[in-house]
mmCIF file of C-alpha atoms in Angstrom:
data_model
loop_
_atom_site.group_PDB
_atom_site.id
_atom_site.type_symbol
_atom_site.label_atom_id
_atom_site.label_comp_id
_atom_site.label_asym_id
_atom_site.label_seq_id
_atom_site.Cartn_x
_atom_site.Cartn_y
_atom_site.Cartn_z
ATOM 1 C CA UNK H 532 11.340 17.025 -11.352
ATOM 2 C CA UNK H 533 14.075 19.477 -10.524
ATOM 3 C CA UNK H 534 13.052 21.165 -7.285
ATOM 4 C CA UNK H 535 11.659 20.328 -3.892
ATOM 5 C CA UNK H 536 8.610 22.454 -4.717
ATOM 6 C CA UNK H 537 7.862 20.233 -7.734
ATOM 7 C CA UNK H 538 8.117 17.130 -5.548
ATOM 8 C CA UNK H 539 5.757 18.661 -2.971
ATOM 9 C CA UNK H 540 3.271 19.572 -5.720
ATOM 10 C CA UNK H 541 3.301 15.979 -6.992
ATOM 11 C CA UNK H 542 2.814 14.703 -3.443
ATOM 12 C CA UNK H 543 -0.227 16.954 -2.924
ATOM 13 C CA UNK H 544 -1.736 15.869 -6.241
ATOM 14 C CA UNK H 545 -1.404 12.199 -5.343
ATOM 15 C CA UNK H 546 -2.608 12.801 -1.805
ATOM 16 C CA UNK H 547 -5.795 14.397 -3.122
ATOM 17 C CA UNK H 548 -6.259 11.695 -5.750
ATOM 18 C CA UNK H 549 -5.977 8.911 -3.174
ATOM 19 C CA UNK H 550 -8.134 10.729 -0.599
ATOM 20 C CA UNK H 551 -5.462 10.348 2.049
ATOM 21 C CA UNK H 552 -5.238 13.275 4.432
ATOM 22 C CA UNK H 553 -3.766 13.963 7.794
ATOM 23 C CA UNK H 554 -5.662 11.948 10.367
ATOM 24 C CA UNK H 555 -6.571 15.052 12.355
ATOM 25 C CA UNK H 556 -8.698 16.301 9.428
ATOM 26 C CA UNK H 557 -10.859 13.189 9.274
ATOM 27 C CA UNK H 558 -13.917 12.644 11.390
ATOM 28 C CA UNK H 559 -14.345 9.055 10.215
ATOM 29 C CA UNK H 560 -11.540 6.606 9.464
ATOM 30 C CA UNK H 561 -12.048 3.586 7.219
ATOM 31 C CA UNK H 562 -9.174 1.130 7.602
ATOM 32 C CA UNK H 563 -8.582 -1.796 5.237
ATOM 33 C CA UNK H 564 -6.398 -4.738 6.275
ATOM 34 C CA UNK H 565 -3.708 -4.980 3.589
ATOM 35 C CA UNK H 566 -1.361 -7.664 4.895
ATOM 36 C CA UNK H 567 -0.634 -10.582 2.573
ATOM 37 C CA UNK H 568 -3.709 -12.429 3.863
ATOM 38 C CA UNK H 569 -5.963 -9.464 3.069
ATOM 39 C CA UNK H 570 -4.427 -8.853 -0.340
ATOM 40 C CA UNK H 571 -4.744 -12.535 -1.240
ATOM 41 C CA UNK H 572 -8.421 -12.452 -0.217
ATOM 42 C CA UNK H 573 -9.157 -9.396 -2.383
ATOM 43 C CA UNK H 574 -8.535 -6.356 -0.190
ATOM 44 C CA UNK H 575 -6.935 -4.223 -2.920
ATOM 45 C CA UNK H 576 -10.145 -3.810 -5.002
ATOM 46 C CA UNK H 577 -12.046 -3.124 -1.763
ATOM 47 C CA UNK H 578 -9.577 -0.359 -0.819
ATOM 48 C CA UNK H 579 -9.790 1.107 -4.329
ATOM 49 C CA UNK H 580 -13.602 1.055 -4.299
ATOM 50 C CA UNK H 581 -13.796 2.708 -0.880
ATOM 51 C CA UNK H 582 -11.377 5.462 -1.960
ATOM 52 C CA UNK H 583 -13.243 6.041 -5.219
ATOM 53 C CA UNK H 584 -16.654 6.199 -3.525
ATOM 54 C CA UNK H 585 -15.414 8.663 -0.900
ATOM 55 C CA UNK H 586 -13.883 10.836 -3.628
ATOM 56 C CA UNK H 587 -16.951 10.589 -5.877
ATOM 57 C CA UNK H 588 -19.253 11.662 -3.050
ATOM 58 C CA UNK H 589 -16.779 14.351 -1.948
ATOM 59 C CA UNK H 590 -16.800 13.144 1.664
ATOM 60 C CA UNK H 591 -14.189 15.528 3.066
ATOM 61 C CA UNK H 592 -14.349 14.274 6.659
ATOM 62 C CA UNK H 593 -13.641 10.621 5.766
ATOM 63 C CA UNK H 594 -10.149 9.127 5.667
ATOM 64 C CA UNK H 595 -9.573 5.842 3.826
ATOM 65 C CA UNK H 596 -6.328 4.186 4.819
ATOM 66 C CA UNK H 597 -4.699 0.794 5.125
ATOM 67 C CA UNK H 598 -3.045 -1.228 7.840
ATOM 68 C CA UNK H 599 -1.234 -4.522 8.171
ATOM 69 C CA UNK H 600 -2.707 -7.698 9.589
ATOM 70 C CA UNK H 601 -5.796 -7.134 11.716
ATOM 71 C CA UNK H 602 -5.442 -10.619 13.203
ATOM 72 C CA UNK H 603 -8.431 -12.631 12.007
ATOM 73 C CA UNK H 604 -7.260 -13.846 8.614
ATOM 74 C CA UNK H 605 -10.225 -16.168 8.066
ATOM 75 C CA UNK H 606 -12.497 -13.100 7.808
ATOM 76 C CA UNK H 607 -10.417 -11.236 5.188
ATOM 77 C CA UNK H 608 -10.856 -8.845 3.486
ATOM 78 C CA UNK H 609 -11.572 -6.814 6.633
ATOM 79 C CA UNK H 610 -12.638 -3.171 6.855
ATOM 80 C CA UNK H 611 -12.844 -1.283 10.147
ATOM 81 C CA UNK H 612 -14.813 1.946 10.533
ATOM 82 C CA UNK H 613 -13.875 4.359 13.321
ATOM 83 C CA UNK H 614 -16.268 7.223 13.994
ATOM 84 C CA UNK H 615 -15.679 9.794 16.734
ATOM 85 C CA UNK H 616 -17.639 8.947 19.871
ATOM 86 C CA UNK H 617 -18.833 5.571 18.538
ATOM 87 C CA UNK H 618 -17.715 1.986 18.863
ATOM 88 C CA UNK H 619 -15.522 0.574 16.078
ATOM 89 C CA UNK H 620 -17.404 -1.439 13.447
ATOM 90 C CA UNK H 621 -15.591 -4.369 11.812
ATOM 91 C CA UNK H 622 -16.828 -5.547 8.423
ATOM 92 C CA UNK H 623 -15.676 -8.930 7.101
ATOM 93 C CA UNK H 624 -15.535 -10.892 3.854
ATOM 94 C CA UNK H 625 -15.688 -7.597 1.995
ATOM 95 C CA UNK H 626 -16.115 -7.160 -1.754
ATOM 96 C CA UNK H 627 -16.224 -4.012 -3.890
ATOM 97 C CA UNK H 628 -20.039 -4.280 -3.992
ATOM 98 C CA UNK H 629 -20.235 -4.527 -0.201
ATOM 99 C CA UNK H 630 -17.817 -1.585 0.065
ATOM 100 C CA UNK H 631 -20.184 0.599 -2.002
ATOM 101 C CA UNK H 632 -23.027 -0.318 0.329
ATOM 102 C CA UNK H 633 -20.922 0.467 3.407
ATOM 103 C CA UNK H 634 -20.221 3.954 2.043
ATOM 104 C CA UNK H 635 -23.879 4.557 1.192
ATOM 105 C CA UNK H 636 -25.605 3.004 4.187
ATOM 106 C CA UNK H 637 -23.081 3.409 7.004
ATOM 107 C CA UNK H 638 -20.897 6.390 6.123
ATOM 108 C CA UNK H 639 -23.479 8.589 4.360
ATOM 109 C CA UNK H 640 -26.713 7.499 6.080
ATOM 110 C CA UNK H 641 -25.414 6.383 9.490
ATOM 111 C CA UNK H 642 -26.843 2.840 9.362
ATOM 112 C CA UNK H 643 -24.406 0.030 10.217
ATOM 113 C CA UNK H 644 -24.779 -2.862 7.752
ATOM 114 C CA UNK H 645 -24.967 -5.549 10.431
ATOM 115 C CA UNK H 646 -25.059 -8.522 8.049
ATOM 116 C CA UNK H 647 -21.481 -7.683 6.978
ATOM 117 C CA UNK H 648 -20.107 -7.310 10.519
ATOM 118 C CA UNK H 649 -17.842 -9.692 12.345
ATOM 119 C CA UNK H 650 -20.637 -10.628 14.784
ATOM 120 C CA UNK H 651 -22.879 -11.806 11.924
ATOM 121 C CA UNK H 652 -20.062 -13.852 10.333
ATOM 122 C CA UNK H 653 -19.309 -15.979 13.391
#
């Protein structure tokens, strides 16, 4: 890498590969808690699965991102889904298998998977 243009090209490649775009482009945001509690509980494979499923399905209006501690460590791994004009949905005790179902049922087909939500876990 010798120029700023090369660095910017690498950045764009990685940005596309990770399905991370500017927030203003995304209609739906999927946020994974990636503090030490989330990582210890298995959040990294959940984040990877969500990103891969969004990319595989070519969901251009969906942003997968991460955050720090969400504040309810006993429910980790936690995934929050923010859709414009709708109430936030918080999914708990997530696994890669559950993440695939969230993408299919909730993100693609608009059906919240209530048995994975924080209300069902309490």
